[in-house]
């Protein structure tokens, strides 16, 4: 099993930037894809960005070039660099990892964008 711990959330003004980090611990050799989902109040959790162990990436349409997902396989850490943040990006951001085909989640970090 793996444990995921996020950091980097907080309050930021619209058009600002924020960088989220998530470090995995435990049996990390079994991790394939890692990435980020988010859940806004009253809405379902949705994909933000995913990165495979080989570096392939997938982004949600709403990202529109504003976010960049990256990972350090040595440090077992995935990052989400967010720029040009909008009020509607306000949500709890959850780290995700695929461990031998099983989904693992962090507890989430809150990102609040003030307009």
PDB file of C-alpha atoms in Angstrom:
ATOM      1  CA  UNK A   1       0.000   0.000   0.000  1.00  0.00           C
ATOM      2  CA  UNK A   2       0.916   3.648  -0.344  1.00  0.00           C
ATOM      3  CA  UNK A   3       0.209   6.812   1.559  1.00  0.00           C
ATOM      4  CA  UNK A   4      -0.126  10.163  -0.190  1.00  0.00           C
ATOM      5  CA  UNK A   5       0.434  13.512   1.505  1.00  0.00           C
ATOM      6  CA  UNK A   6      -0.342  16.768  -0.282  1.00  0.00           C
ATOM      7  CA  UNK A   7       0.996  20.222   0.435  1.00  0.00           C
ATOM      8  CA  UNK A   8       0.984  23.660  -1.128  1.00  0.00           C
ATOM      9  CA  UNK A   9      -2.652  24.671  -1.028  1.00  0.00           C
ATOM     10  CA  UNK A  10      -3.786  28.047   0.218  1.00  0.00           C
ATOM     11  CA  UNK A  11      -5.377  31.344  -0.656  1.00  0.00           C
ATOM     12  CA  UNK A  12      -4.349  33.091  -3.857  1.00  0.00           C
ATOM     13  CA  UNK A  13      -5.723  35.987  -5.849  1.00  0.00           C
ATOM     14  CA  UNK A  14      -7.181  35.479  -9.296  1.00  0.00           C
ATOM     15  CA  UNK A  15      -4.501  35.303 -12.011  1.00  0.00           C
ATOM     16  CA  UNK A  16      -2.022  34.169  -9.366  1.00  0.00           C
ATOM     17  CA  UNK A  17       0.018  30.984  -9.213  1.00  0.00           C
ATOM     18  CA  UNK A  18       0.309  28.074  -6.821  1.00  0.00           C
ATOM     19  CA  UNK A  19       2.304  24.855  -6.755  1.00  0.00           C
ATOM     20  CA  UNK A  20       0.953  21.691  -5.196  1.00  0.00           C
ATOM     21  CA  UNK A  21       3.124  18.781  -4.151  1.00  0.00           C
ATOM     22  CA  UNK A  22       2.272  15.225  -3.205  1.00  0.00           C
ATOM     23  CA  UNK A  23       4.725  12.693  -1.836  1.00  0.00           C
ATOM     24  CA  UNK A  24       4.051   8.980  -1.737  1.00  0.00           C
ATOM     25  CA  UNK A  25       5.395   6.658   0.912  1.00  0.00           C
ATOM     26  CA  UNK A  26       5.087   2.945   1.577  1.00  0.00           C
ATOM     27  CA  UNK A  27       5.353   0.399  -1.232  1.00  0.00           C
ATOM     28  CA  UNK A  28       6.067   3.012  -3.871  1.00  0.00           C
ATOM     29  CA  UNK A  29       7.600   0.629  -6.422  1.00  0.00           C
ATOM     30  CA  UNK A  30       4.082  -0.417  -7.407  1.00  0.00           C
ATOM     31  CA  UNK A  31       2.962   3.070  -8.395  1.00  0.00           C
ATOM     32  CA  UNK A  32       2.071   3.651 -12.042  1.00  0.00           C
ATOM     33  CA  UNK A  33       0.142   6.843 -12.794  1.00  0.00           C
ATOM     34  CA  UNK A  34      -0.025   9.741 -10.372  1.00  0.00           C
ATOM     35  CA  UNK A  35      -1.905  12.967 -10.588  1.00  0.00           C
ATOM     36  CA  UNK A  36      -4.503  15.353  -9.315  1.00  0.00           C
ATOM     37  CA  UNK A  37      -8.264  15.521  -9.023  1.00  0.00           C
ATOM     38  CA  UNK A  38     -10.343  18.254  -7.493  1.00  0.00           C
ATOM     39  CA  UNK A  39     -13.734  18.677  -5.892  1.00  0.00           C
ATOM     40  CA  UNK A  40     -15.498  21.996  -5.610  1.00  0.00           C
ATOM     41  CA  UNK A  41     -18.350  22.550  -3.138  1.00  0.00           C
ATOM     42  CA  UNK A  42     -21.506  20.855  -4.363  1.00  0.00           C
ATOM     43  CA  UNK A  43     -19.758  19.228  -7.309  1.00  0.00           C
ATOM     44  CA  UNK A  44     -18.345  15.815  -8.102  1.00  0.00           C
ATOM     45  CA  UNK A  45     -14.663  15.056  -7.980  1.00  0.00           C
ATOM     46  CA  UNK A  46     -13.080  15.619 -11.387  1.00  0.00           C
ATOM     47  CA  UNK A  47      -9.797  14.918 -13.083  1.00  0.00           C
ATOM     48  CA  UNK A  48      -7.297  17.760 -13.283  1.00  0.00           C
ATOM     49  CA  UNK A  49      -4.143  16.102 -14.612  1.00  0.00           C
ATOM     50  CA  UNK A  50      -2.498  12.698 -14.710  1.00  0.00           C
ATOM     51  CA  UNK A  51       1.088  11.689 -15.427  1.00  0.00           C
ATOM     52  CA  UNK A  52       2.259   8.147 -16.106  1.00  0.00           C
ATOM     53  CA  UNK A  53       5.437   6.632 -14.747  1.00  0.00           C
ATOM     54  CA  UNK A  54       6.948   7.240 -18.180  1.00  0.00           C
ATOM     55  CA  UNK A  55       6.007  10.902 -18.213  1.00  0.00           C
ATOM     56  CA  UNK A  56       2.949  10.850 -20.450  1.00  0.00           C
ATOM     57  CA  UNK A  57       0.361  13.420 -19.387  1.00  0.00           C
ATOM     58  CA  UNK A  58      -3.354  13.986 -19.672  1.00  0.00           C
ATOM     59  CA  UNK A  59      -5.183  17.171 -18.732  1.00  0.00           C
ATOM     60  CA  UNK A  60      -8.784  18.143 -18.259  1.00  0.00           C
ATOM     61  CA  UNK A  61     -10.129  20.513 -20.894  1.00  0.00           C
ATOM     62  CA  UNK A  62     -10.599  23.313 -18.378  1.00  0.00           C
ATOM     63  CA  UNK A  63      -6.852  23.398 -17.725  1.00  0.00           C
ATOM     64  CA  UNK A  64      -6.341  24.978 -21.133  1.00  0.00           C
ATOM     65  CA  UNK A  65      -2.569  25.259 -20.778  1.00  0.00           C
ATOM     66  CA  UNK A  66      -2.666  26.896 -17.350  1.00  0.00           C
ATOM     67  CA  UNK A  67      -1.470  23.920 -15.270  1.00  0.00           C
ATOM     68  CA  UNK A  68       1.532  21.634 -15.590  1.00  0.00           C
ATOM     69  CA  UNK A  69       1.816  18.240 -13.939  1.00  0.00           C
ATOM     70  CA  UNK A  70       5.238  16.714 -13.337  1.00  0.00           C
ATOM     71  CA  UNK A  71       6.774  14.020 -11.186  1.00  0.00           C
ATOM     72  CA  UNK A  72      10.032  12.998  -9.605  1.00  0.00           C
ATOM     73  CA  UNK A  73      10.154   9.211  -9.608  1.00  0.00           C
ATOM     74  CA  UNK A  74      13.182   9.168  -7.307  1.00  0.00           C
ATOM     75  CA  UNK A  75      11.412  11.296  -4.679  1.00  0.00           C
ATOM     76  CA  UNK A  76       8.034   9.657  -5.408  1.00  0.00           C
ATOM     77  CA  UNK A  77       6.551  13.113  -5.701  1.00  0.00           C
ATOM     78  CA  UNK A  78       4.053  14.576  -8.133  1.00  0.00           C
ATOM     79  CA  UNK A  79       3.614  18.299  -8.644  1.00  0.00           C
ATOM     80  CA  UNK A  80       0.918  20.527 -10.053  1.00  0.00           C
ATOM     81  CA  UNK A  81       2.061  23.972 -11.113  1.00  0.00           C
ATOM     82  CA  UNK A  82      -0.989  26.199 -11.514  1.00  0.00           C
ATOM     83  CA  UNK A  83      -0.929  29.590 -13.194  1.00  0.00           C
ATOM     84  CA  UNK A  84      -3.586  32.111 -14.186  1.00  0.00           C
ATOM     85  CA  UNK A  85      -5.856  30.766 -11.480  1.00  0.00           C
ATOM     86  CA  UNK A  86      -9.529  31.583 -11.679  1.00  0.00           C
ATOM     87  CA  UNK A  87     -12.205  31.824  -9.029  1.00  0.00           C
ATOM     88  CA  UNK A  88     -13.736  28.632 -10.409  1.00  0.00           C
ATOM     89  CA  UNK A  89     -10.499  26.746  -9.669  1.00  0.00           C
ATOM     90  CA  UNK A  90     -11.410  26.954  -5.986  1.00  0.00           C
ATOM     91  CA  UNK A  91     -11.652  23.377  -4.723  1.00  0.00           C
ATOM     92  CA  UNK A  92     -10.058  20.708  -2.613  1.00  0.00           C
ATOM     93  CA  UNK A  93      -7.298  19.169  -4.685  1.00  0.00           C
ATOM     94  CA  UNK A  94      -6.637  15.474  -4.147  1.00  0.00           C
ATOM     95  CA  UNK A  95      -3.487  13.607  -5.014  1.00  0.00           C
ATOM     96  CA  UNK A  96      -4.048  10.308  -6.810  1.00  0.00           C
ATOM     97  CA  UNK A  97      -1.913   7.243  -7.401  1.00  0.00           C
ATOM     98  CA  UNK A  98      -2.506   4.004  -9.253  1.00  0.00           C
ATOM     99  CA  UNK A  99      -0.866   1.266  -7.221  1.00  0.00           C
ATOM    100  CA  UNK A 100      -1.033  -2.103  -8.960  1.00  0.00           C
ATOM    101  CA  UNK A 101      -4.365  -1.086 -10.459  1.00  0.00           C
ATOM    102  CA  UNK A 102      -5.839   0.174  -7.197  1.00  0.00           C
ATOM    103  CA  UNK A 103      -6.708   3.833  -6.624  1.00  0.00           C
ATOM    104  CA  UNK A 104      -5.153   5.647  -3.712  1.00  0.00           C
ATOM    105  CA  UNK A 105      -5.978   9.165  -2.580  1.00  0.00           C
ATOM    106  CA  UNK A 106      -4.501  11.796  -0.356  1.00  0.00           C
ATOM    107  CA  UNK A 107      -6.604  13.692   2.150  1.00  0.00           C
ATOM    108  CA  UNK A 108      -6.687  16.768  -0.048  1.00  0.00           C
ATOM    109  CA  UNK A 109      -5.417  20.321   0.095  1.00  0.00           C
ATOM    110  CA  UNK A 110      -7.687  23.326  -0.210  1.00  0.00           C
ATOM    111  CA  UNK A 111      -7.059  25.901  -2.923  1.00  0.00           C
ATOM    112  CA  UNK A 112      -9.051  29.093  -2.612  1.00  0.00           C
ATOM    113  CA  UNK A 113      -8.908  31.669  -5.390  1.00  0.00           C
ATOM    114  CA  UNK A 114     -10.216  35.106  -4.514  1.00  0.00           C
ATOM    115  CA  UNK A 115     -11.744  37.191  -7.276  1.00  0.00           C
TER     116      UNK A 115
END
